[in-house]
Every structure is written in structure tokens, then in C-alpha cells.
mmCIF file of C-alpha atoms and ligand atoms in Angstrom:
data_model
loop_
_atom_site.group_PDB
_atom_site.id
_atom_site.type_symbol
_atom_site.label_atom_id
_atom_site.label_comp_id
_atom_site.label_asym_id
_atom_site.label_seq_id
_atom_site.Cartn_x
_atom_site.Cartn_y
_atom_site.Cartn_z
ATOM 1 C CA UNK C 1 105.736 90.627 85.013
ATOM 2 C CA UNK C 2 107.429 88.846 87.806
ATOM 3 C CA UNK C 3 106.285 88.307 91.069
ATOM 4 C CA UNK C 4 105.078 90.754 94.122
ATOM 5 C CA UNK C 5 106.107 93.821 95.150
ATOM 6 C CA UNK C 6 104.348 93.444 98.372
ATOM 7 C CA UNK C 7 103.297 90.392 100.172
ATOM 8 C CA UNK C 8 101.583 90.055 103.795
ATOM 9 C CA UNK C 9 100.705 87.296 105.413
ATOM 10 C CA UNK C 10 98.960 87.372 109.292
ATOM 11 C CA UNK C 11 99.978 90.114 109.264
ATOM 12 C CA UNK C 12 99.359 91.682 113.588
ATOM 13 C CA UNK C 13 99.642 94.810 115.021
ATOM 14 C CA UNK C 14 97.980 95.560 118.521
ATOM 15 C CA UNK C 15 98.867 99.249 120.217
ATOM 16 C CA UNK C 16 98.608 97.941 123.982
ATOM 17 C CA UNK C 17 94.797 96.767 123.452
ATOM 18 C CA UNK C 18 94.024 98.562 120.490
ATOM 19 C CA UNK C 19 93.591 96.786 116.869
ATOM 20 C CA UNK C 20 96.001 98.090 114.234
ATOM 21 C CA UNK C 21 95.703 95.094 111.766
ATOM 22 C CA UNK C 22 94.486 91.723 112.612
ATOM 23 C CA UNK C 23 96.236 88.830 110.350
ATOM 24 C CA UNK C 24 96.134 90.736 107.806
ATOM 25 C CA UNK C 25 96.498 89.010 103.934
ATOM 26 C CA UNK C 26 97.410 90.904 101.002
ATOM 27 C CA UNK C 27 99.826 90.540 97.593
ATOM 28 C CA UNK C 28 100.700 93.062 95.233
ATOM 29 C CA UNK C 29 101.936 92.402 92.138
ATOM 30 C CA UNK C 30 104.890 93.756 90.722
ATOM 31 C CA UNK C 31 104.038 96.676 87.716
ATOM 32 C CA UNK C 32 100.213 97.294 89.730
ATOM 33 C CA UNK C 33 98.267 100.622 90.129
ATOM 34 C CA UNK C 34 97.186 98.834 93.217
ATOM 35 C CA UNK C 35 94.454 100.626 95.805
ATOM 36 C CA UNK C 36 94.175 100.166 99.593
ATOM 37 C CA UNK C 37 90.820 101.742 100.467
ATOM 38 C CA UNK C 38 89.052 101.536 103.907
ATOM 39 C CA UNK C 39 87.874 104.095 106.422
ATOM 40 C CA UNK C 40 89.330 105.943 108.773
ATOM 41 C CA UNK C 41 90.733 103.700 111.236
ATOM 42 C CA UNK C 42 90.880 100.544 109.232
ATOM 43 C CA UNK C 43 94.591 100.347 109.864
ATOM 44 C CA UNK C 44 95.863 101.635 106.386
ATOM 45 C CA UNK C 45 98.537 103.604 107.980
ATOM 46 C CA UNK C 46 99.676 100.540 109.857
ATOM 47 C CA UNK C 47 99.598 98.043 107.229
ATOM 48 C CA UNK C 48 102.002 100.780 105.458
ATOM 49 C CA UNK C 49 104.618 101.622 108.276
ATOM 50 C CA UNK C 50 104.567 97.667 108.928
ATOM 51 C CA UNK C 51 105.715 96.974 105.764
ATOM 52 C CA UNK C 52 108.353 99.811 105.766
ATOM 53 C CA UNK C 53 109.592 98.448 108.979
ATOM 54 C CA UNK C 54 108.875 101.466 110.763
ATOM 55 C CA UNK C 55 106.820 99.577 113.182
ATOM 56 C CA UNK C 56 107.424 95.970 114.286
ATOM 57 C CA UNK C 57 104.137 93.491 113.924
ATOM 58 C CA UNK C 58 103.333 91.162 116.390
ATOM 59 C CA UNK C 59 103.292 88.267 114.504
ATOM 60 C CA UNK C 60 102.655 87.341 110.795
ATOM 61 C CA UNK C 61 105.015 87.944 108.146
ATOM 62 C CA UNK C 62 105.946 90.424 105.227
ATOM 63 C CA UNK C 63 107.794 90.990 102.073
ATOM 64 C CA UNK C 64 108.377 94.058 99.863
ATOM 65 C CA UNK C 65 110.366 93.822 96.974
ATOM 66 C CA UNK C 66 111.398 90.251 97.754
ATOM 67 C CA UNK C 67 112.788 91.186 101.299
ATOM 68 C CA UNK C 68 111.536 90.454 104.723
ATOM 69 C CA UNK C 69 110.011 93.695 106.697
ATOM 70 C CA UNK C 70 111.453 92.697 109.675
ATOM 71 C CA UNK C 71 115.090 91.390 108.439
ATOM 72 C CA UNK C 72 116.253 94.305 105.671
ATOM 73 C CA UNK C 73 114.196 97.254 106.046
ATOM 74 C CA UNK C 74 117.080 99.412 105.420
ATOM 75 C CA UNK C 75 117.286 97.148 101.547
ATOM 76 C CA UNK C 76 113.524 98.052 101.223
ATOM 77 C CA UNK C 77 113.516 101.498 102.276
ATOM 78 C CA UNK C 78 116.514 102.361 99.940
ATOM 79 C CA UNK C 79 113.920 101.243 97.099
ATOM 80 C CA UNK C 80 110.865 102.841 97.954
ATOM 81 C CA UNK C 81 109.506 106.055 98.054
ATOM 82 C CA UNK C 82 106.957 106.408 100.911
ATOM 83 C CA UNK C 83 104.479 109.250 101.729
ATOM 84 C CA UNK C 84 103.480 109.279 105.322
ATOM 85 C CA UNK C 85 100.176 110.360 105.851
ATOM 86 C CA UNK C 86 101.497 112.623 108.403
ATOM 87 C CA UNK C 87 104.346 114.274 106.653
ATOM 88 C CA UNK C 88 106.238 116.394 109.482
ATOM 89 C CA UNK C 89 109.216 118.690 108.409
ATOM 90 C CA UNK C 90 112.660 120.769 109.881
ATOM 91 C CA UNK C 91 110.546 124.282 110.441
ATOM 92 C CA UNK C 92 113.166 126.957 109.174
ATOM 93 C CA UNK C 93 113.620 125.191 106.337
ATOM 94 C CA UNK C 94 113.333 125.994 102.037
ATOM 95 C CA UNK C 95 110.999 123.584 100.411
ATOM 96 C CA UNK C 96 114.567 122.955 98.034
ATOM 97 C CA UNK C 97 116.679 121.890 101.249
ATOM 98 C CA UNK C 98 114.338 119.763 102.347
ATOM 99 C CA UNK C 99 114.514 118.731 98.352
ATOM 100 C CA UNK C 100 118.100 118.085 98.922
ATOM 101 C CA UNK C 101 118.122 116.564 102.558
ATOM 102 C CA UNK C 102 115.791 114.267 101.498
ATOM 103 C CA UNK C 103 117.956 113.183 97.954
ATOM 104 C CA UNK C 104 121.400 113.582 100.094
ATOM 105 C CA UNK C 105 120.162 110.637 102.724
ATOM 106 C CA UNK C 106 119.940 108.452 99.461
ATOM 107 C CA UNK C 107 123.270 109.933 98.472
ATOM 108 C CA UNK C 108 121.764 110.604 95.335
ATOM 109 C CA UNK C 109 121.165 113.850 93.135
ATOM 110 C CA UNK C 110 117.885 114.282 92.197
ATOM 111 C CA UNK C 111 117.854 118.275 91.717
ATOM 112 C CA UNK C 112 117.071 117.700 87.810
ATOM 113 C CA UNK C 113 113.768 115.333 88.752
ATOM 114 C CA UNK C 114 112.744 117.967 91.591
ATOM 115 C CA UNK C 115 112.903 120.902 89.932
ATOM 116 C CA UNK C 116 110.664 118.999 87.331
ATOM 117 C CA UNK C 117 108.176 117.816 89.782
ATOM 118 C CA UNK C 118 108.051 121.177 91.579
ATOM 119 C CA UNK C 119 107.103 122.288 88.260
ATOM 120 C CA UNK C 120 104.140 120.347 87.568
ATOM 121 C CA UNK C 121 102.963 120.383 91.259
ATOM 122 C CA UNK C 122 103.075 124.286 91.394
ATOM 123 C CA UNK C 123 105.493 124.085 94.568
ATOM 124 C CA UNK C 124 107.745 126.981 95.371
ATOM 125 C CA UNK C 125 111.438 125.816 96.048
ATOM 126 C CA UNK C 126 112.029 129.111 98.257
ATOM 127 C CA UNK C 127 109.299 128.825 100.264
ATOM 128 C CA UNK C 128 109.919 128.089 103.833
ATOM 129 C CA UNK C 129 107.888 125.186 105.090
ATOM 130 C CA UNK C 130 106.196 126.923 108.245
ATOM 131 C CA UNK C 131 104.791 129.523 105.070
ATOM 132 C CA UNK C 132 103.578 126.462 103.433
ATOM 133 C CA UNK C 133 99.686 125.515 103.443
ATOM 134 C CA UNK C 134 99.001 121.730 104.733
ATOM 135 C CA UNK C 135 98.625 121.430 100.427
ATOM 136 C CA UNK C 136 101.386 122.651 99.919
ATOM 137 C CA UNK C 137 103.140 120.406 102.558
ATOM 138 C CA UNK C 138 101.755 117.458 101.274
ATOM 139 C CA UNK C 139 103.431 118.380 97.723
ATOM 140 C CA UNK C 140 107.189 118.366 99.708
ATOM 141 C CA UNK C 141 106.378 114.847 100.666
ATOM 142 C CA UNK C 142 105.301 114.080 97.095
ATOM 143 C CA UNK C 143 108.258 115.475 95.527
ATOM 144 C CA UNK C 144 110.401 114.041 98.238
ATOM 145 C CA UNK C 145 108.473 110.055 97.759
ATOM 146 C CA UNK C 146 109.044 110.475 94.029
ATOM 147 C CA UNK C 147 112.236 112.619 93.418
ATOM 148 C CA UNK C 148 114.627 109.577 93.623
ATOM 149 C CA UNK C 149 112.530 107.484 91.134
ATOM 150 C CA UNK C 150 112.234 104.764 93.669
ATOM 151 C CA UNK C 151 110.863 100.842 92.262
ATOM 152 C CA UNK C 152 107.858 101.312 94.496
ATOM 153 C CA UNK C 153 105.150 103.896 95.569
ATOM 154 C CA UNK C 154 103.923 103.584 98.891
ATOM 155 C CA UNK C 155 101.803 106.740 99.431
ATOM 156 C CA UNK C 156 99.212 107.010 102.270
ATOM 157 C CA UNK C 157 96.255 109.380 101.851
ATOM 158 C CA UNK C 158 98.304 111.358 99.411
ATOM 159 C CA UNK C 159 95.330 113.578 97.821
ATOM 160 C CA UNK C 160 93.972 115.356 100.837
ATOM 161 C CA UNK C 161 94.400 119.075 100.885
ATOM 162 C CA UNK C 162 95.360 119.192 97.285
ATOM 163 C CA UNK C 163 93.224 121.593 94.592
ATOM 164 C CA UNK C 164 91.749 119.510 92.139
ATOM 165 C CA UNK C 165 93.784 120.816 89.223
ATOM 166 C CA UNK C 166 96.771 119.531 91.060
ATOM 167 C CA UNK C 167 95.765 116.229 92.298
ATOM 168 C CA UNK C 168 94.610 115.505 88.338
ATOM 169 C CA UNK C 169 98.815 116.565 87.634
ATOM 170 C CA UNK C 170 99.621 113.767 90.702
ATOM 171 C CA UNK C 171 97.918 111.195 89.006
ATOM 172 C CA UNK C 172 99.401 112.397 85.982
ATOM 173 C CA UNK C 173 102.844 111.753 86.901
ATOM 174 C CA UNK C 174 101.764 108.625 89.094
ATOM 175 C CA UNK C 175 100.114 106.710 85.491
ATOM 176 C CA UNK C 176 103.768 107.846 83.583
ATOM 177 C CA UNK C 177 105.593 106.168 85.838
ATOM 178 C CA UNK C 178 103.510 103.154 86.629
ATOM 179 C CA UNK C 179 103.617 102.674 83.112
ATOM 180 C CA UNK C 180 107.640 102.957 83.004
ATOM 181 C CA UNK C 181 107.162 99.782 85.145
ATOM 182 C CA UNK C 182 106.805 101.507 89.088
ATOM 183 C CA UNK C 183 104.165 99.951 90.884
ATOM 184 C CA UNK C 184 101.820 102.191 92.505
ATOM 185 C CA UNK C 185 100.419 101.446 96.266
ATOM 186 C CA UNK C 186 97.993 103.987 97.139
ATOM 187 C CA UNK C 187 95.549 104.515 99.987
ATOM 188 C CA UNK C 188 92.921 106.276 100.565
ATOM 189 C CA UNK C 189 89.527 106.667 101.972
ATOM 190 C CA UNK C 190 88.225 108.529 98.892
ATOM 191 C CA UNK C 191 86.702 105.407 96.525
ATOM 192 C CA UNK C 192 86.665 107.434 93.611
ATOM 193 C CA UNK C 193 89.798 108.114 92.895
ATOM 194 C CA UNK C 194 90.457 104.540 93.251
ATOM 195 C CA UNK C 195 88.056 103.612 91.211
ATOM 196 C CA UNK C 196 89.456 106.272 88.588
ATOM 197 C CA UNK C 197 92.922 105.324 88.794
ATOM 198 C CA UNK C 198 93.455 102.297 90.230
ATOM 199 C CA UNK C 199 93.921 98.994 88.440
ATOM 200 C CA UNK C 200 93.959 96.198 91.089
ATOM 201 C CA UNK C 201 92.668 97.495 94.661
ATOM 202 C CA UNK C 202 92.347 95.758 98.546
ATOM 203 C CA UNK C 203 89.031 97.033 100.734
ATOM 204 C CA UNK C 204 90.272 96.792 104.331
ATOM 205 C CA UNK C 205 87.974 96.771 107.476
ATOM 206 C CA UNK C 206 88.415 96.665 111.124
ATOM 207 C CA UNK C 207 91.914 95.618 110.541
ATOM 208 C CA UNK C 208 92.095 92.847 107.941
ATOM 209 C CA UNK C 209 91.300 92.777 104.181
ATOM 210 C CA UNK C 210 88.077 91.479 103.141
ATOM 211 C CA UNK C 211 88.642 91.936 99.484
ATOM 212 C CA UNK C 212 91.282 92.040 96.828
ATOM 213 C CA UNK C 213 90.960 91.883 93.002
ATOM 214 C CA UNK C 214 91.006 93.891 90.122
ATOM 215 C CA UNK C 215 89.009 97.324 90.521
ATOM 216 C CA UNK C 216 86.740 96.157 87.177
ATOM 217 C CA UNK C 217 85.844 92.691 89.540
ATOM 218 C CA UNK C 218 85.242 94.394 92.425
ATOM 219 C CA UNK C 219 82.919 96.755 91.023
ATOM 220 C CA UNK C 220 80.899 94.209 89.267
ATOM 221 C CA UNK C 221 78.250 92.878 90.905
ATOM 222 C CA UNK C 222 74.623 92.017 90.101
ATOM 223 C CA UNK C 223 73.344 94.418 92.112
ATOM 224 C CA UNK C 224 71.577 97.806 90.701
ATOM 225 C CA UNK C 225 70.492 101.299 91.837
ATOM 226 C CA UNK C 226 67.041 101.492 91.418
ATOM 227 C CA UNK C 227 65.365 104.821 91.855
ATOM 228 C CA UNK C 228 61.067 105.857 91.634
ATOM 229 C CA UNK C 229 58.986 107.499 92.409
ATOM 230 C CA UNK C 230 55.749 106.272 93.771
ATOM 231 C CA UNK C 231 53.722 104.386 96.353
ATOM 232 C CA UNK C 232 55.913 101.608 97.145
ATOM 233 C CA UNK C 233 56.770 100.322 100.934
ATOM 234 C CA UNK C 234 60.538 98.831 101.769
ATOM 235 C CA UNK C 235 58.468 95.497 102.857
ATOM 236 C CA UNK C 236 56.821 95.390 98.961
ATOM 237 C CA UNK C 237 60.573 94.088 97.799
ATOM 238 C CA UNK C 238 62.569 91.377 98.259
ATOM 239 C CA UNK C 239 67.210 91.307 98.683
ATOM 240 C CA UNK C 240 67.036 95.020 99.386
ATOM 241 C CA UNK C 241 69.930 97.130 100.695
ATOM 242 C CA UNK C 242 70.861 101.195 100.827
ATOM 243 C CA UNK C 243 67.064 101.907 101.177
ATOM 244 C CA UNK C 244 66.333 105.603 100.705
ATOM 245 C CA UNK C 245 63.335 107.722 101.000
ATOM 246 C CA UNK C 246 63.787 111.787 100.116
ATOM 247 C CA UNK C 247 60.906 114.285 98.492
ATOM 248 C CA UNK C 248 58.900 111.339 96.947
ATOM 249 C CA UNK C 249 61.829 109.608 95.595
ATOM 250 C CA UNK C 250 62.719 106.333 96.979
ATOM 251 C CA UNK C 251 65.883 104.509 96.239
ATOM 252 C CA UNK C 252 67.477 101.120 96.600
ATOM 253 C CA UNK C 253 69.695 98.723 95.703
ATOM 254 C CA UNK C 254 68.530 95.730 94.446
ATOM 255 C CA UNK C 255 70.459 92.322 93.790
ATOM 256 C CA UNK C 256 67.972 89.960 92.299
ATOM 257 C CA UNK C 257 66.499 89.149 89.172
ATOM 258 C CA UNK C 258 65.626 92.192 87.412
ATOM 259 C CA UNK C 259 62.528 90.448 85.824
ATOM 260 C CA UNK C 260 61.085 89.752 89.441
ATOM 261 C CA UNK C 261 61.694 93.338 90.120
ATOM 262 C CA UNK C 262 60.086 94.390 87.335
ATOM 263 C CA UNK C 263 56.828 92.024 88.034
ATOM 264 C CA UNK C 264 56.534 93.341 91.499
ATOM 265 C CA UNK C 265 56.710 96.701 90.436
ATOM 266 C CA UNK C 266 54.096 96.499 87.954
ATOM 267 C CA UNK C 267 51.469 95.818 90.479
ATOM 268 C CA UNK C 268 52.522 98.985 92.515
ATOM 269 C CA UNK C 269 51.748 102.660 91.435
ATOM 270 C CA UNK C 270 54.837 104.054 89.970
ATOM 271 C CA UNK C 271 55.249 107.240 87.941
ATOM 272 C CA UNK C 272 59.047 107.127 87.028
ATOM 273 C CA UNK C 273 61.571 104.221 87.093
ATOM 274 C CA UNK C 274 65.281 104.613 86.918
ATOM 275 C CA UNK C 275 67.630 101.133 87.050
ATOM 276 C CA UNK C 276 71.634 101.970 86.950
ATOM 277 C CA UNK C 277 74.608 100.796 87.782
ATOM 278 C CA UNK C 278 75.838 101.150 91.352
ATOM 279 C CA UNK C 279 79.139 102.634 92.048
ATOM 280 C CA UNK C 280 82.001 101.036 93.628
ATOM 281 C CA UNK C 281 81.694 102.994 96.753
ATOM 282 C CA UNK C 282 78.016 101.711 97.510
ATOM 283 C CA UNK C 283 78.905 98.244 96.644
ATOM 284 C CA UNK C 284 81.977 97.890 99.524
ATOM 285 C CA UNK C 285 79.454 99.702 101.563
ATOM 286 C CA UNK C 286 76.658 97.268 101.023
ATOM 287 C CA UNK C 287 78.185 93.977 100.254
ATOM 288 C CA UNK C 288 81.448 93.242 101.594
ATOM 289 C CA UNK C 289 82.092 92.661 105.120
ATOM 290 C CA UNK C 290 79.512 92.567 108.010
ATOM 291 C CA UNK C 291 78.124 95.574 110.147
ATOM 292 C CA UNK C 292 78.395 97.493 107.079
ATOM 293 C CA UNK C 293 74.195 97.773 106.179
ATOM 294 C CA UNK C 294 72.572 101.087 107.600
ATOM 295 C CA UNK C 295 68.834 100.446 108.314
HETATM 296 P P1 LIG O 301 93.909 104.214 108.912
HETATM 297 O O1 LIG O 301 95.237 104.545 108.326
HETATM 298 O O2 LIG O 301 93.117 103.243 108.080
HETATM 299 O O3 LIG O 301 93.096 105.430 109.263
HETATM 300 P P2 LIG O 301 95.416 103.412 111.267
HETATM 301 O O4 LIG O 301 96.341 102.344 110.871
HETATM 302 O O5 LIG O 301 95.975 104.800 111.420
HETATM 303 O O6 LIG O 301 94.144 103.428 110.300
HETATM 304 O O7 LIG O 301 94.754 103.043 112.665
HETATM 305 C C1 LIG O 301 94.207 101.767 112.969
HETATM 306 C C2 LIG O 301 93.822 101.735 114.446
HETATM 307 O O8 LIG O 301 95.006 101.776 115.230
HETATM 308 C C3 LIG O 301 92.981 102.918 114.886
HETATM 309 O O9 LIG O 301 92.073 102.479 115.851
HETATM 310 C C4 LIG O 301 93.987 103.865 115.502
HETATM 311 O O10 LIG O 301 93.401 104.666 116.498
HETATM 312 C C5 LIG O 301 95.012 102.905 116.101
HETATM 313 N N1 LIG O 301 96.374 103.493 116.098
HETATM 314 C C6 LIG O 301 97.092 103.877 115.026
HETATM 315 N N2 LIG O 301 98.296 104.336 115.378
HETATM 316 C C7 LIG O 301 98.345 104.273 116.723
HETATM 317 C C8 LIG O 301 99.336 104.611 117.726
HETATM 318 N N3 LIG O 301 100.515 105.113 117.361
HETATM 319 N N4 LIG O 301 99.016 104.380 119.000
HETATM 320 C C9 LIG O 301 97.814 103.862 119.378
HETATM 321 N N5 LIG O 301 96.862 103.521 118.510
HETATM 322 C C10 LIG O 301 97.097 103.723 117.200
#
């Protein structure tokens, strides 16, 4: 597969005094399942309409799709199909206007692929949007991101508000046409369903990403969940992180070597020993980026 279908580089937005993004770095490569997690705030939302070209950065540079953000946005948005994480609609309107709007801007007919994707998303075409559910809403912007079969997914906290039945049918479609060759940008606060779906996947903080690799990388670390139960004080242990303490049962994460752990812990009194494997989410938490450790 050739090249990116989304490269960054510096990438700055400030609102007035506030951070957006802060130089932020990233590549996506063409044909990806590709992740964008970080919290609230991060500056997901930004990264996204920067790209697009809907906002201006203040400095740093960008390419989707082989074309500069800031030179041939209308070239990039004519490829992509983009869910804002905000979707905001014509009140007054039928979900299959809106359909057709949408497909009629790309001077395209689509009505074949909508109907189909109203299907499988369980969307009403005669429902008015102001009798829609914020769900339901966030299926128009689906339908309208996808209808078009666009070379790129950029789709921005696209899960929220959708049953679970529904968002499994979403990721249905997503994985058939990532694997007809669309790459798939998604954010989301919500590690698990990157970690489900996602191939490749970026972990953005405060404004710049700290990480960037394939979900099965990122995931792997040394460290381990460790959870007993028994007499054993925080200050007993050595590289400790995520301590917890709840009805006798005392959990950690632990990256050393499992051997030392295991000789320390034979001199304490323990009734019940459980060693697993962390998941994703506690990992970003724990060990990448700085502030991140509760006490
Ligand atoms: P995320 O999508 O990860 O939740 P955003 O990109 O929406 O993060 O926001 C990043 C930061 O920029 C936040 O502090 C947010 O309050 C601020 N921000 C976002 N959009 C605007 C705006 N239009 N005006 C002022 N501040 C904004």
C-alpha cells in the first residue's frame, strides 16, 4: 500500500489563549483502521477540522490524501467523508432530504447506498430530524459521511448515543469497507472500541500526540495487573502504579520482574494471587505521558 492518507507535521492551533493542538505529529497510512484516542479536550476535534480545512492552524503543516490542508481543501473534502462530532441539521427536514442534500452537494446519486445504510442502521428515511433522538441524529451523519463511498473516513466520536446492537452494525460496515481498501480515521475517548477495532491507533494529550503505533504495540508492555488479597502495604513493592485498595482486595500494576515480585510476596501473608494482563486503557493511563499517575 502506498503512502499516507494523512500526514501532520507541527501541527498549531491556539483559540485566542487556549491550546487546541500544540505541534502536533502524526501519519496515517493509506488502507489503516487507524484510532485517535485521548480525553475530552485533548484536541481530537481540532486535529480533525484542521485537516479538513475547516479551521486554519497557526503554523505547522498538513496533508490528506496527498494535498495540502491549507492549499486544496475543496480536492480533499470532495474525497472524504467526515463526521463532525457535532452534527447540526436543516430542522423541518426528512432524514431522506437531508440524504439527498447531502449526495446533491457532491453532485452525486447515492440513493441506492443510503437506502442500504439506512437499512442496516435502523434509520427512518421519513422521519423529520427535530423527531429524531441525538442516536438517531448521529446515524444521518453516518449515512451522510459514508453514502458517497468517499477514499477516507474521518469520523469524530462517532459511537456516542448509539444502542449497542447498532454501533456493532457501524463497525460492521466500517471493517467491509476498510477492507475494500478505505482507510478508517476514528476518534474517540472510549479505548475499547479502539482496542476492538482498530489496527494502528495515535494517544493524544494536552494537544500533541505522545504515541503512535500499531494497537498490538501499544498494548504490549511488561507491565501486569496484579490483584490479592492480604496484608501487604503499597511501600512493601517496588515500580508500582494504579494502586488500589477495595473490601480486602488490593490491586496494582506492576512493571518489573515477575520473579522479584513473586520473592517479595512470599514473605508477606497472602491468601489469593491473581497476575493478568493489563488492558490498553490502563496502560495509556499509567505509562504514556506525564501527569497521568493518580496517587
Ligand atoms: P477533543 O475533541 O479531544 O475533545 P477539542 O479539539 O474539541 O478536543 O478541544 C481542545 C481544546 O480546545 C479544549 O480546551 C477546548 O475547550 C478548546 N476549543 C475547542 N474548540 C474551541 C473553540 N471553537 N473556541 C475556543 N476553544 C475551543
Amino acid at each position: 500500500m502506498a503512502g499516507y492518507a494523512i500526514e501532520a507535521e507541527a501541527l498549531t492551533k491556539y483559540y485566542g489563549k487556549t491550546r487546541g493542538i500544540d505541534k502536533l505529529s502524526l501519519t496515517v497510512e493509506k488502507g489503516a483502521f487507524f484510532g485517535f484516542i485521548g480525553p475530552n479536550g485533548a484536541g481530537k476535534s481540532t486535529t480533525i477540522r484542521t485537516l479538513l480545512g475547516l479551521i486554519s492552524p497557526d503554523s505547522g503543516r498538513g496533508r490528506v490524501l496527498d494535498k495540502d490542508i491549507t492549499k486544496e481543501k475543496r480536492k480533499i473534502l470532495e474525497r472524504v467523508g467526515y463526521l463532525p462530532s457535532d452534527n447540526a441539521f436543516y430542522m423541518g427536514m426528512r432524514v431522506g432530504d437531508i440524504l439527498k442534500l447531502s449526495a446533491g452537494l457532491r453532485k452525486k446519486d447515492c440513493s441506492v447506498r443510503a437506502s442500504e445504510l439506512c437499512r442496516r442502521l435502523q434509520l427512518d428515511l421519513s422521519k423529520k430530524v427535530e423527531d429524531l433522538s441525538f442516536g438517531n441524529r448521529k446515524k444521518v451523519g453516518i449515512a451522510c459521511a459514508l453514502q458517497h463511498s468517499p477514499e477516507l473516513l474521518i469520523l469524530d466520536e462517532p459511537t456516542g448515543g448509539l444502542d449497542p446492537l447498532i454501533q456493532h452494525e457501524f463497525f460492521d460496515i466500517l471493517q467491509e469497507e476498510n477492507e475494500k481498501g478505505v482507510t478508517v480515521f476514528l476518534s474517540s475517548h472510549v479505548l475499547s472500541e479502539i482496542q476492538r477495532h482498530c489496527t494502528q491507533a495515535a494517544v493524544i494529550r494536552e494537544g500533541r500526540v505522545i504515541a503512535c503505533d500499531s494497537v498490538e504495540r501499544l498494548a504490549r508492555s511488561n507491565a501486569r495487573r496484579v490483584t490479592l488479597r492480604g496484608n501487604v502495604r503499597r511501600e512493601d513493592l517496588p515500580d508500582l502504579k494504579g494502586w488500589k485498595e477495595e473490601e480486602g482486595i488490593i490491586s496494582f500494576l506492576y512493571s518489573g520482574e515477575i520473579r522479584e515480585l513473586i520473592r517479595k510476596l512470599a514473605d508477606l501473608e497472602i491468601q489469593d494471587l491473581t497476575i493478568a494482563e493489563p488492558d490498553l486503557e490502563e496502560i495509556i493511563l499509567h505509562y504514556y505521558g506525564e501527569g497521568s499517575e493518580e496517587a
